[in-house]
mmCIF file of C-alpha atoms and ligand atoms in Angstrom:
data_model
loop_
_atom_site.group_PDB
_atom_site.id
_atom_site.type_symbol
_atom_site.label_atom_id
_atom_site.label_comp_id
_atom_site.label_asym_id
_atom_site.label_seq_id
_atom_site.Cartn_x
_atom_site.Cartn_y
_atom_site.Cartn_z
ATOM 1 C CA MET A 1 0.000 0.000 0.000
ATOM 2 C CA PRO A 2 1.608 3.329 -1.033
ATOM 3 C CA VAL A 3 2.157 5.810 1.808
ATOM 4 C CA ALA A 4 -0.250 8.732 1.848
ATOM 5 C CA GLN A 5 0.750 12.325 1.207
ATOM 6 C CA LEU A 6 -1.450 13.549 4.078
ATOM 7 C CA ASN A 7 -1.493 12.475 7.723
ATOM 8 C CA SER A 8 -4.834 11.553 9.283
ATOM 9 C CA ASP A 9 -5.129 15.111 10.720
ATOM 10 C CA GLY A 10 -4.758 16.605 7.188
ATOM 11 C CA SER A 11 -1.183 17.797 7.698
ATOM 12 C CA LEU A 12 1.447 17.029 5.062
ATOM 13 C CA ALA A 13 3.455 13.830 5.507
ATOM 14 C CA HIS A 14 5.231 14.268 2.150
ATOM 15 C CA LEU A 15 4.767 16.578 -0.831
ATOM 16 C CA LEU A 16 4.325 14.340 -3.868
ATOM 17 C CA THR A 17 1.621 15.977 -5.994
ATOM 18 C CA LEU A 18 -0.816 18.907 -6.002
ATOM 19 C CA ASP A 19 -3.544 16.609 -7.312
ATOM 20 C CA GLY A 20 -6.026 16.423 -4.445
ATOM 21 C CA LEU A 21 -4.061 18.671 -2.087
ATOM 22 C CA PRO A 22 -6.792 20.486 -0.152
ATOM 23 C CA ALA A 23 -7.146 24.264 -0.524
ATOM 24 C CA ALA A 24 -6.596 24.650 3.241
ATOM 25 C CA ALA A 25 -3.163 23.001 2.966
ATOM 26 C CA VAL A 26 -2.278 25.258 0.023
ATOM 27 C CA HIS A 27 -3.315 28.383 1.945
ATOM 28 C CA ASP A 28 -1.328 27.268 5.019
ATOM 29 C CA LEU A 29 1.765 27.015 2.813
ATOM 30 C CA PHE A 30 1.045 30.427 1.270
ATOM 31 C CA THR A 31 0.724 31.980 4.754
ATOM 32 C CA LEU A 32 4.116 30.551 5.678
ATOM 33 C CA ALA A 33 5.528 31.770 2.341
ATOM 34 C CA ASP A 34 4.254 35.283 3.164
ATOM 35 C CA PHE A 35 6.133 35.072 6.465
ATOM 36 C CA TYR A 36 9.369 34.268 4.635
ATOM 37 C CA ALA A 37 8.755 36.659 1.733
ATOM 38 C CA ALA A 38 8.420 39.442 4.309
ATOM 39 C CA GLY A 39 12.050 38.809 5.289
ATOM 40 C CA SER A 40 11.913 36.497 8.311
ATOM 41 C CA ASP A 41 15.312 35.196 9.392
ATOM 42 C CA SER A 42 13.802 32.358 11.402
ATOM 43 C CA ARG A 43 15.945 29.167 11.437
ATOM 44 C CA PRO A 44 13.524 26.360 12.344
ATOM 45 C CA LEU A 45 15.587 23.678 10.579
ATOM 46 C CA ARG A 46 18.682 24.043 12.779
ATOM 47 C CA GLY A 47 20.320 20.640 13.259
ATOM 48 C CA ARG A 48 18.316 18.967 10.476
ATOM 49 C CA LEU A 49 19.786 17.337 7.383
ATOM 50 C CA LEU A 50 18.286 17.733 3.904
ATOM 51 C CA VAL A 51 19.533 15.613 1.000
ATOM 52 C CA ASN A 52 18.842 16.730 -2.571
ATOM 53 C CA ILE A 53 18.808 13.636 -4.810
ATOM 54 C CA PHE A 54 18.741 14.809 -8.411
ATOM 55 C CA PHE A 55 18.784 12.229 -11.205
ATOM 56 C CA GLU A 56 18.135 15.053 -13.714
ATOM 57 C CA SER A 57 19.725 18.472 -14.094
ATOM 58 C CA SER A 58 18.210 21.484 -12.373
ATOM 59 C CA THR A 59 19.149 25.086 -11.781
ATOM 60 C CA ARG A 60 16.102 26.565 -10.059
ATOM 61 C CA THR A 61 14.683 23.714 -7.993
ATOM 62 C CA ARG A 62 17.912 22.338 -6.568
ATOM 63 C CA THR A 63 19.489 25.717 -5.891
ATOM 64 C CA ALA A 64 16.312 27.089 -4.330
ATOM 65 C CA PHE A 65 15.962 24.075 -2.026
ATOM 66 C CA GLU A 66 19.631 24.206 -1.061
ATOM 67 C CA ALA A 67 19.621 27.954 -0.413
ATOM 68 C CA ALA A 68 16.259 27.862 1.369
ATOM 69 C CA ALA A 69 17.277 24.967 3.626
ATOM 70 C CA LYS A 70 20.600 26.611 4.535
ATOM 71 C CA GLN A 71 18.890 29.914 5.292
ATOM 72 C CA LEU A 72 16.525 27.994 7.574
ATOM 73 C CA GLY A 73 19.508 26.532 9.440
ATOM 74 C CA ALA A 74 19.660 23.026 7.926
ATOM 75 C CA ASP A 75 22.704 21.135 6.692
ATOM 76 C CA VAL A 76 22.391 20.182 3.023
ATOM 77 C CA VAL A 77 24.001 17.430 0.967
ATOM 78 C CA ASN A 78 23.561 17.300 -2.808
ATOM 79 C CA LEU A 79 23.612 13.956 -4.592
ATOM 80 C CA ASP A 80 23.660 14.095 -8.369
ATOM 81 C CA GLN A 81 24.233 11.626 -11.186
ATOM 82 C CA ILE A 82 28.004 11.822 -10.919
ATOM 83 C CA ARG A 83 28.166 11.172 -7.177
ATOM 84 C CA MET A 84 25.458 8.560 -6.990
ATOM 85 C CA ALA A 85 26.215 4.880 -6.885
ATOM 86 C CA GLY A 86 22.754 4.449 -8.445
ATOM 87 C CA THR A 87 24.081 5.754 -11.741
ATOM 88 C CA THR A 88 27.450 4.063 -11.800
ATOM 89 C CA LYS A 89 26.816 0.919 -9.722
ATOM 90 C CA SER A 90 23.136 0.195 -10.387
ATOM 91 C CA GLU A 91 21.962 0.910 -6.845
ATOM 92 C CA SER A 92 18.187 1.195 -6.858
ATOM 93 C CA LEU A 93 16.284 4.362 -5.988
ATOM 94 C CA GLN A 94 14.860 2.526 -2.967
ATOM 95 C CA ASP A 95 18.300 1.559 -1.671
ATOM 96 C CA THR A 96 19.592 5.088 -2.248
ATOM 97 C CA VAL A 97 16.689 6.454 -0.191
ATOM 98 C CA ARG A 98 17.127 3.867 2.579
ATOM 99 C CA THR A 99 20.850 4.665 2.696
ATOM 100 C CA VAL A 100 20.420 8.405 3.160
ATOM 101 C CA CYS A 101 17.627 7.766 5.695
ATOM 102 C CA ALA A 102 20.057 5.643 7.720
ATOM 103 C CA MET A 103 22.345 8.677 7.878
ATOM 104 C CA GLY A 104 19.712 10.555 9.869
ATOM 105 C CA THR A 105 18.261 12.579 7.003
ATOM 106 C CA ALA A 106 15.140 14.547 7.908
ATOM 107 C CA GLY A 107 14.123 15.363 4.349
ATOM 108 C CA ILE A 108 14.792 14.272 0.786
ATOM 109 C CA VAL A 109 14.119 16.374 -2.304
ATOM 110 C CA LEU A 110 13.965 14.056 -5.305
ATOM 111 C CA ARG A 111 14.091 14.804 -9.004
ATOM 112 C CA HIS A 112 13.735 11.789 -11.242
ATOM 113 C CA GLY A 113 12.821 11.057 -14.845
ATOM 114 C CA GLU A 114 10.200 8.449 -14.021
ATOM 115 C CA ASP A 115 6.540 9.170 -13.240
ATOM 116 C CA GLY A 116 5.793 8.063 -9.677
ATOM 117 C CA ALA A 117 9.416 8.052 -8.496
ATOM 118 C CA ALA A 118 8.599 10.401 -5.609
ATOM 119 C CA GLN A 119 5.912 8.005 -4.368
ATOM 120 C CA GLN A 120 8.414 5.131 -4.581
ATOM 121 C CA ALA A 121 10.904 7.193 -2.560
ATOM 122 C CA ALA A 122 8.281 8.012 0.089
ATOM 123 C CA ASP A 123 7.416 4.322 0.352
ATOM 124 C CA ALA A 124 11.098 3.419 0.702
ATOM 125 C CA ALA A 125 11.656 6.121 3.349
ATOM 126 C CA ASP A 126 9.101 4.283 5.501
ATOM 127 C CA GLY A 127 8.451 7.224 7.831
ATOM 128 C CA GLN A 128 12.120 7.942 8.526
ATOM 129 C CA ALA A 129 12.339 11.030 6.294
ATOM 130 C CA VAL A 130 9.887 13.242 4.441
ATOM 131 C CA VAL A 131 10.029 13.215 0.645
ATOM 132 C CA ILE A 132 9.485 16.317 -1.457
ATOM 133 C CA ASN A 133 8.931 15.807 -5.153
ATOM 134 C CA GLY A 134 11.304 18.070 -7.084
ATOM 135 C CA GLY A 135 9.811 16.867 -10.378
ATOM 136 C CA ASP A 136 9.129 13.263 -11.466
ATOM 137 C CA GLY A 137 8.783 12.422 -15.143
ATOM 138 C CA CYS A 138 5.722 14.037 -16.699
ATOM 139 C CA HIS A 139 3.776 13.499 -13.475
ATOM 140 C CA ALA A 140 4.196 16.405 -11.058
ATOM 141 C CA HIS A 141 6.346 19.336 -9.971
ATOM 142 C CA PRO A 142 4.470 20.494 -6.888
ATOM 143 C CA THR A 143 6.775 23.258 -5.648
ATOM 144 C CA GLN A 144 6.813 24.845 -9.120
ATOM 145 C CA GLY A 145 3.015 24.698 -9.183
ATOM 146 C CA LEU A 146 2.870 26.252 -5.707
ATOM 147 C CA ALA A 147 5.302 29.016 -6.740
ATOM 148 C CA ASP A 148 3.291 29.750 -9.893
ATOM 149 C CA ALA A 149 -0.055 29.895 -8.103
ATOM 150 C CA TYR A 150 1.435 31.971 -5.249
ATOM 151 C CA THR A 151 2.848 34.405 -7.831
ATOM 152 C CA LEU A 152 -0.559 34.765 -9.487
ATOM 153 C CA LEU A 153 -2.378 35.145 -6.169
ATOM 154 C CA ARG A 154 0.027 37.867 -5.022
ATOM 155 C CA HIS A 155 -0.315 39.642 -8.384
ATOM 156 C CA PHE A 156 -4.074 39.410 -8.944
ATOM 157 C CA GLY A 157 -5.384 38.925 -5.380
ATOM 158 C CA ASP A 158 -9.042 37.929 -5.038
ATOM 159 C CA ALA A 159 -9.526 38.119 -8.817
ATOM 160 C CA LEU A 160 -7.572 34.850 -9.209
ATOM 161 C CA PRO A 161 -10.624 32.597 -9.789
ATOM 162 C CA THR A 162 -11.876 34.898 -12.574
ATOM 163 C CA LEU A 163 -8.657 34.704 -14.604
ATOM 164 C CA ALA A 164 -8.338 33.115 -18.021
ATOM 165 C CA VAL A 165 -5.087 31.134 -18.114
ATOM 166 C CA ALA A 166 -3.456 29.776 -21.288
ATOM 167 C CA ILE A 167 -0.815 27.046 -20.802
ATOM 168 C CA ILE A 168 1.168 26.831 -24.036
ATOM 169 C CA GLY A 169 3.834 24.471 -25.379
ATOM 170 C CA ASP A 170 4.808 20.852 -24.708
ATOM 171 C CA VAL A 171 1.829 20.118 -22.462
ATOM 172 C CA LEU A 172 2.040 16.399 -23.253
ATOM 173 C CA ARG A 173 5.320 15.968 -21.374
ATOM 174 C CA SER A 174 5.056 18.787 -18.868
ATOM 175 C CA ARG A 175 4.908 18.026 -15.153
ATOM 176 C CA VAL A 176 4.608 21.783 -14.552
ATOM 177 C CA ALA A 177 1.476 21.983 -16.715
ATOM 178 C CA ARG A 178 -0.140 19.240 -14.647
ATOM 179 C CA SER A 179 0.810 20.752 -11.284
ATOM 180 C CA ASP A 180 -0.303 24.230 -12.436
ATOM 181 C CA LEU A 181 -3.623 22.808 -13.614
ATOM 182 C CA HIS A 182 -4.218 21.004 -10.334
ATOM 183 C CA ILE A 183 -3.469 23.918 -8.048
ATOM 184 C CA LEU A 184 -5.225 26.566 -10.142
ATOM 185 C CA ARG A 185 -8.359 24.441 -10.181
ATOM 186 C CA THR A 186 -8.124 23.949 -6.419
ATOM 187 C CA LEU A 187 -7.953 27.751 -6.065
ATOM 188 C CA GLY A 188 -11.080 28.138 -8.180
ATOM 189 C CA VAL A 189 -9.709 29.035 -11.628
ATOM 190 C CA ARG A 190 -12.110 27.627 -14.221
ATOM 191 C CA ASP A 191 -10.913 29.082 -17.541
ATOM 192 C CA ILE A 192 -7.724 27.156 -18.286
ATOM 193 C CA ARG A 193 -6.855 26.496 -21.936
ATOM 194 C CA LEU A 194 -4.090 24.191 -23.157
ATOM 195 C CA ALA A 195 -2.389 25.068 -26.421
ATOM 196 C CA GLY A 196 0.467 24.034 -28.670
ATOM 197 C CA PRO A 197 1.203 22.080 -31.822
ATOM 198 C CA PRO A 198 -0.773 18.824 -32.140
ATOM 199 C CA GLN A 199 2.458 16.830 -31.679
ATOM 200 C CA LEU A 200 3.089 18.423 -28.255
ATOM 201 C CA CYS A 201 -0.449 19.224 -27.190
ATOM 202 C CA PRO A 202 -2.695 16.567 -28.739
ATOM 203 C CA SER A 203 -6.466 16.937 -28.657
ATOM 204 C CA ALA A 204 -6.722 13.781 -26.493
ATOM 205 C CA LEU A 205 -5.355 15.796 -23.550
ATOM 206 C CA ALA A 206 -8.730 17.522 -23.334
ATOM 207 C CA GLY A 207 -10.138 14.263 -21.993
ATOM 208 C CA SER A 208 -7.274 13.269 -19.697
ATOM 209 C CA LEU A 209 -6.593 16.753 -18.275
ATOM 210 C CA GLY A 210 -10.151 18.092 -18.491
ATOM 211 C CA ALA A 211 -9.338 21.371 -20.234
ATOM 212 C CA PRO A 212 -9.929 22.597 -23.787
ATOM 213 C CA VAL A 213 -7.048 22.023 -26.211
ATOM 214 C CA LEU A 214 -6.343 24.589 -28.936
ATOM 215 C CA HIS A 215 -3.805 24.439 -31.737
ATOM 216 C CA ASP A 216 -4.225 28.077 -32.700
ATOM 217 C CA ILE A 217 -2.162 30.144 -30.269
ATOM 218 C CA ASP A 218 -3.994 33.379 -31.111
ATOM 219 C CA GLU A 219 -7.247 31.697 -30.169
ATOM 220 C CA ALA A 220 -5.724 30.462 -26.902
ATOM 221 C CA LEU A 221 -4.486 33.957 -26.043
ATOM 222 C CA ALA A 222 -7.757 35.739 -26.900
ATOM 223 C CA GLY A 223 -8.967 37.317 -23.651
ATOM 224 C CA ALA A 224 -6.269 35.557 -21.599
ATOM 225 C CA ASP A 225 -5.025 37.220 -18.411
ATOM 226 C CA VAL A 226 -2.109 34.824 -18.031
ATOM 227 C CA ALA A 227 0.107 33.066 -20.579
ATOM 228 C CA ILE A 228 2.230 30.272 -19.101
ATOM 229 C CA LEU A 229 4.834 29.178 -21.656
ATOM 230 C CA LEU A 230 6.465 25.759 -21.368
ATOM 231 C CA ARG A 231 9.947 24.846 -22.471
ATOM 232 C CA ILE A 232 10.321 22.963 -25.746
ATOM 233 C CA GLN A 233 13.015 20.358 -25.206
ATOM 234 C CA ASN A 234 15.795 20.235 -27.789
ATOM 235 C CA GLU A 235 14.952 16.686 -28.819
ATOM 236 C CA ARG A 236 11.302 17.694 -29.463
ATOM 237 C CA LEU A 237 12.488 20.612 -31.562
ATOM 238 C CA ALA A 238 14.744 18.302 -33.537
ATOM 239 C CA ALA A 239 11.805 15.951 -34.168
ATOM 240 C CA LEU A 240 9.582 18.841 -35.276
ATOM 241 C CA ARG A 241 12.340 20.040 -37.615
ATOM 242 C CA ASP A 242 13.000 16.590 -39.086
ATOM 243 C CA GLU A 243 9.399 15.380 -39.354
ATOM 244 C CA PHE A 244 7.492 18.624 -39.998
ATOM 245 C CA ALA A 245 10.211 20.987 -41.348
ATOM 246 C CA LEU A 246 9.484 23.319 -38.428
ATOM 247 C CA SER A 247 12.624 25.275 -37.475
ATOM 248 C CA PRO A 248 12.958 27.055 -34.096
ATOM 249 C CA ALA A 249 12.128 30.348 -35.851
ATOM 250 C CA ASP A 250 9.057 28.739 -37.470
ATOM 251 C CA TYR A 251 8.054 27.415 -34.064
ATOM 252 C CA LEU A 252 8.132 30.909 -32.572
ATOM 253 C CA THR A 253 6.066 32.307 -35.442
ATOM 254 C CA ARG A 254 3.462 29.525 -35.372
ATOM 255 C CA TYR A 255 3.272 28.573 -31.698
ATOM 256 C CA GLY A 256 5.408 30.908 -29.582
ATOM 257 C CA LEU A 257 4.718 34.138 -27.741
ATOM 258 C CA THR A 258 5.969 36.787 -30.174
ATOM 259 C CA GLU A 259 5.982 40.516 -29.529
ATOM 260 C CA ALA A 260 3.041 40.868 -31.938
ATOM 261 C CA ARG A 261 1.004 38.355 -29.950
ATOM 262 C CA GLN A 262 1.962 39.995 -26.665
ATOM 263 C CA ALA A 263 0.776 43.357 -28.050
ATOM 264 C CA ARG A 264 -2.656 41.853 -28.725
ATOM 265 C CA MET A 265 -3.013 40.520 -25.163
ATOM 266 C CA LYS A 266 -4.889 42.447 -22.481
ATOM 267 C CA PRO A 267 -2.800 45.382 -21.184
ATOM 268 C CA ALA A 268 -2.809 43.881 -17.671
ATOM 269 C CA ALA A 269 -2.039 40.333 -18.824
ATOM 270 C CA VAL A 270 1.063 38.629 -17.427
ATOM 271 C CA ILE A 271 3.548 36.194 -18.906
ATOM 272 C CA MET A 272 5.045 33.276 -16.994
ATOM 273 C CA HIS A 273 7.515 30.499 -17.670
ATOM 274 C CA PRO A 274 8.868 27.949 -15.151
ATOM 275 C CA GLY A 275 12.278 27.977 -16.857
ATOM 276 C CA PRO A 276 14.680 27.156 -18.268
ATOM 277 C CA ILE A 277 13.519 29.315 -21.167
ATOM 278 C CA ASN A 278 14.420 28.837 -24.808
ATOM 279 C CA ARG A 279 14.619 32.418 -26.027
ATOM 280 C CA GLY A 280 13.506 32.730 -29.631
ATOM 281 C CA VAL A 281 11.670 29.394 -29.567
ATOM 282 C CA GLU A 282 8.649 29.331 -27.258
ATOM 283 C CA ILE A 283 9.079 32.960 -26.223
ATOM 284 C CA ALA A 284 10.613 35.990 -27.928
ATOM 285 C CA ASP A 285 13.591 37.570 -26.225
ATOM 286 C CA ARG A 286 11.911 40.895 -25.540
ATOM 287 C CA VAL A 287 8.717 39.267 -24.291
ATOM 288 C CA ALA A 288 10.674 37.290 -21.690
ATOM 289 C CA ASP A 289 12.253 40.522 -20.411
ATOM 290 C CA SER A 290 9.167 42.734 -20.744
ATOM 291 C CA ARG A 291 7.342 44.487 -17.915
ATOM 292 C CA GLN A 292 4.505 41.967 -18.220
ATOM 293 C CA SER A 293 6.880 39.064 -17.543
ATOM 294 C CA LEU A 294 6.704 37.505 -14.052
ATOM 295 C CA ILE A 295 9.452 34.981 -14.797
ATOM 296 C CA LEU A 296 11.928 36.252 -12.205
ATOM 297 C CA GLN A 297 9.115 36.854 -9.722
ATOM 298 C CA GLN A 298 8.310 33.132 -10.035
ATOM 299 C CA VAL A 299 11.917 32.402 -9.074
ATOM 300 C CA ARG A 300 11.842 34.836 -6.102
ATOM 301 C CA ASN A 301 8.555 33.394 -4.894
ATOM 302 C CA GLY A 302 9.965 29.904 -5.392
ATOM 303 C CA MET A 303 12.405 30.607 -2.558
ATOM 304 C CA ALA A 304 9.627 31.578 -0.133
ATOM 305 C CA ILE A 305 7.567 28.564 -1.206
ATOM 306 C CA ARG A 306 10.473 26.148 -0.699
ATOM 307 C CA LYS A 307 11.084 27.599 2.768
ATOM 308 C CA ALA A 308 7.393 27.177 3.539
ATOM 309 C CA VAL A 309 7.370 23.555 2.346
ATOM 310 C CA LEU A 310 10.543 22.682 4.273
ATOM 311 C CA THR A 311 9.226 24.332 7.425
ATOM 312 C CA GLU A 312 5.835 22.651 7.181
ATOM 313 C CA LEU A 313 7.330 19.218 6.594
ATOM 314 C CA ILE A 314 10.539 19.187 8.611
ATOM 315 C CA ALA A 315 10.397 21.725 11.448
ATOM 316 C CA ASP A 316 8.794 20.816 14.758
ATOM 317 C CA ALA A 317 5.463 22.575 15.195
ATOM 318 C CA ASP A 318 6.773 24.627 18.130
ATOM 319 C CA GLU A 319 9.792 25.779 16.089
ATOM 320 C CA GLN A 320 7.922 26.770 12.936
ATOM 321 C CA ARG A 321 7.935 30.538 13.496
ATOM 322 C CA ARG A 322 10.660 31.105 16.005
HETATM 323 N N1 CP B 401 11.426 25.059 -13.244
HETATM 324 C C1 CP B 401 12.366 24.125 -13.005
HETATM 325 O O1 CP B 401 12.068 23.038 -12.541
HETATM 326 O O2 CP B 401 13.636 24.501 -13.313
HETATM 327 P P1 CP B 401 14.925 23.595 -13.042
HETATM 328 O O3 CP B 401 14.873 22.441 -13.992
HETATM 329 O O4 CP B 401 16.081 24.518 -13.319
HETATM 330 O O5 CP B 401 14.866 23.144 -11.627
#
């Protein structure tokens, strides 16, 4: 039986997915994030050990967790592909998790290429350490989803549920798209459109993700308050070029957020991207750096969110706001 993400009292035991995470738990995390965003220098993780286990590369997630944990007083160890026996000596994910648990680890942040890897890690931890999903396959990236929703809530306030949100790009393989969808729905957003080329955003997603799928980006952006662009991976671009003669420049013209498209959006609309961004592919250079872009605000808020998640999961209740 897989371990549950929530304890019987509704508190978080692990953070594996935003699918089904109650609104109350989300708002508790946002309240803690406000506390940190306001500049708290509280160190509730003093004496605790966090291990970042990253089977895939990461700039934002790993650095934010490392910096956040250190600022909260924790010791941090980073395990990556080069240092892990799992890569070079075939040690399983489960044995890697059990090994770091035996070292007295309080928390594990895991990034892995396989859907469900975070659940497997939580099962292997067997109550000895909390597991935070730093992105598993195409399944979930909960702290990115939390950072994105927190950014929108702080920007638009109570108007959040009335927003029209377009999620554009490689939706098929995007764990961020799924986590954004889950949390925005939990917070009451109803108008969420998915868009991209049929190869990356097939019509069948409308059924599995429960949101309309559009292949015309102008249609997806019509009346949108928020455009969330997703990264197009190099290998997908190569396939589009080889199979459909679609160059990166063609991609931007047909499916990306160009300056012309941005100019047709609502004046108060905002542009988001979880990063890393491919300038000149899914988003034009100047759009990424424009005043409507919240891309760096997502990163700043990601720090407060990671501190909130670490505090909620690892700090003792009586130490949470000391
Ligand atoms: N958004 C995100 O997950 O970025 P990294 O891959 O750099 O962590």
